Amino acid sequence: MKSEINLQPEILEDDITKLVPLKETDFDALFEIASDPLLWEQHPIKDRYKKEVFQTFFDGALNSKGGLLILDALTNEAIGTTRFYDYKPENSSIAIGYTFIGRKYWGGPYNKSNKKLLIDYAFQNVDSVFFHIGAENFRSQKAVLKLGATKVNEMNFPPTPDGILHYEYELVKG
């Protein structure tokens, strides 16, 4: 029988990225990255580069108890954040998202590396991983398709009447 998944494993790492539990003291390093307006141009919340908007995002990550800091494995430099959320043991599923990495790390192996670490870890405990991606976030949609995920739903996210249109992608354990 599979055990309960730890949403904040102590460390997940390969030779490219390292994921560690997010802490309050990570705010400044992450906000320095997040303060780049171009980072959010395809994102539903386009003003997340503003400190007060980012603070809400960061607090949500801390309160989720699933937030992870993404580090460059070679330099230990913070490059972004991600999180596990929406764990449903009864459905053997979990979601991965709220991910961003600094633009200087785009197009390289970093996003694929951290997603592979998260997916491999999740598949030790669940059979399905979901991703919720804003309808205009074409970069992230292409990235999850490359991982082998398929679009399974269109939904408001968060799932409220005033939520923002997102596409839900599912990756099933092979």
PDB file of C-alpha atoms in Angstrom, residues 12 14 16-19 68 70 79-85 94-101 108-123 129-133 137 139-149 169 171:
ATOM      1  CA  LEU A  12      14.912  16.384  -4.302  1.00  0.00           C
ATOM      2  CA  ASP A  14      19.781  15.899  -9.643  1.00  0.00           C
ATOM      3  CA  ILE A  16      20.857  20.441 -12.560  1.00  0.00           C
ATOM      4  CA  THR A  17      18.363  21.507  -9.889  1.00  0.00           C
ATOM      5  CA  LYS A  18      17.723  21.017  -6.205  1.00  0.00           C
ATOM      6  CA  LEU A  19      14.303  21.399  -4.566  1.00  0.00           C
ATOM      7  CA  LEU A  68       9.502  24.249  -2.720  1.00  0.00           C
ATOM      8  CA  ILE A  70      14.181  25.675  -6.800  1.00  0.00           C
ATOM      9  CA  ILE A  79      16.102  30.276  -9.462  1.00  0.00           C
ATOM     10  CA  GLY A  80      12.388  29.968  -8.676  1.00  0.00           C
ATOM     11  CA  THR A  81       9.676  28.095  -6.846  1.00  0.00           C
ATOM     12  CA  THR A  82       7.084  25.379  -7.376  1.00  0.00           C
ATOM     13  CA  ARG A  83       4.655  23.433  -5.253  1.00  0.00           C
ATOM     14  CA  PHE A  84       2.626  20.318  -4.777  1.00  0.00           C
ATOM     15  CA  TYR A  85      -1.072  20.928  -4.106  1.00  0.00           C
ATOM     16  CA  ILE A  94      -1.737  15.349  -6.981  1.00  0.00           C
ATOM     17  CA  ALA A  95      -1.151  18.634  -8.791  1.00  0.00           C
ATOM     18  CA  ILE A  96       2.141  20.372  -9.499  1.00  0.00           C
ATOM     19  CA  GLY A  97       2.153  24.066 -10.231  1.00  0.00           C
ATOM     20  CA  TYR A  98       2.528  27.668  -9.168  1.00  0.00           C
ATOM     21  CA  THR A  99       5.944  27.281 -10.771  1.00  0.00           C
ATOM     22  CA  PHE A 100       8.155  30.054 -11.997  1.00  0.00           C
ATOM     23  CA  ILE A 101      11.841  30.256 -12.785  1.00  0.00           C
ATOM     24  CA  GLY A 108      17.648  25.326 -20.742  1.00  0.00           C
ATOM     25  CA  PRO A 109      17.357  22.101 -18.780  1.00  0.00           C
ATOM     26  CA  TYR A 110      16.102  23.677 -15.523  1.00  0.00           C
ATOM     27  CA  ASN A 111      12.317  23.488 -15.887  1.00  0.00           C
ATOM     28  CA  LYS A 112      12.455  19.951 -17.249  1.00  0.00           C
ATOM     29  CA  SER A 113      14.797  18.937 -14.423  1.00  0.00           C
ATOM     30  CA  ASN A 114      12.617  20.268 -11.606  1.00  0.00           C
ATOM     31  CA  LYS A 115       9.443  18.845 -13.195  1.00  0.00           C
ATOM     32  CA  LYS A 116      11.088  15.421 -13.582  1.00  0.00           C
ATOM     33  CA  LEU A 117      12.154  15.467  -9.924  1.00  0.00           C
ATOM     34  CA  LEU A 118       8.617  16.373  -8.837  1.00  0.00           C
ATOM     35  CA  ILE A 119       6.926  13.843 -11.135  1.00  0.00           C
ATOM     36  CA  ASP A 120       9.267  10.972 -10.222  1.00  0.00           C
ATOM     37  CA  TYR A 121       8.695  11.709  -6.535  1.00  0.00           C
ATOM     38  CA  ALA A 122       4.909  12.001  -6.963  1.00  0.00           C
ATOM     39  CA  PHE A 123       4.668   8.743  -8.910  1.00  0.00           C
ATOM     40  CA  VAL A 129      -0.252  14.252 -11.790  1.00  0.00           C
ATOM     41  CA  PHE A 130      -2.261  17.316 -12.820  1.00  0.00           C
ATOM     42  CA  PHE A 131      -1.097  20.714 -14.060  1.00  0.00           C
ATOM     43  CA  HIS A 132      -3.383  23.799 -14.180  1.00  0.00           C
ATOM     44  CA  ILE A 133      -2.103  26.296 -16.735  1.00  0.00           C
ATOM     45  CA  ASN A 137       0.420  30.633 -20.935  1.00  0.00           C
ATOM     46  CA  ARG A 139       5.155  28.345 -22.896  1.00  0.00           C
ATOM     47  CA  SER A 140       3.938  26.255 -19.954  1.00  0.00           C
ATOM     48  CA  GLN A 141       1.352  24.442 -22.077  1.00  0.00           C
ATOM     49  CA  LYS A 142       4.077  23.388 -24.525  1.00  0.00           C
ATOM     50  CA  ALA A 143       6.334  22.350 -21.643  1.00  0.00           C
ATOM     51  CA  VAL A 144       3.783  19.974 -20.064  1.00  0.00           C
ATOM     52  CA  LEU A 145       2.917  18.504 -23.472  1.00  0.00           C
ATOM     53  CA  LYS A 146       6.634  17.705 -23.895  1.00  0.00           C
ATOM     54  CA  LEU A 147       6.447  15.829 -20.581  1.00  0.00           C
ATOM     55  CA  GLY A 148       3.708  13.642 -22.052  1.00  0.00           C
ATOM     56  CA  ALA A 149       0.722  15.241 -20.308  1.00  0.00           C
ATOM     57  CA  TYR A 169      -3.402  18.613 -18.094  1.00  0.00           C
ATOM     58  CA  LEU A 171       0.165  12.933 -16.737  1.00  0.00           C
TER      59      LEU A 171
END
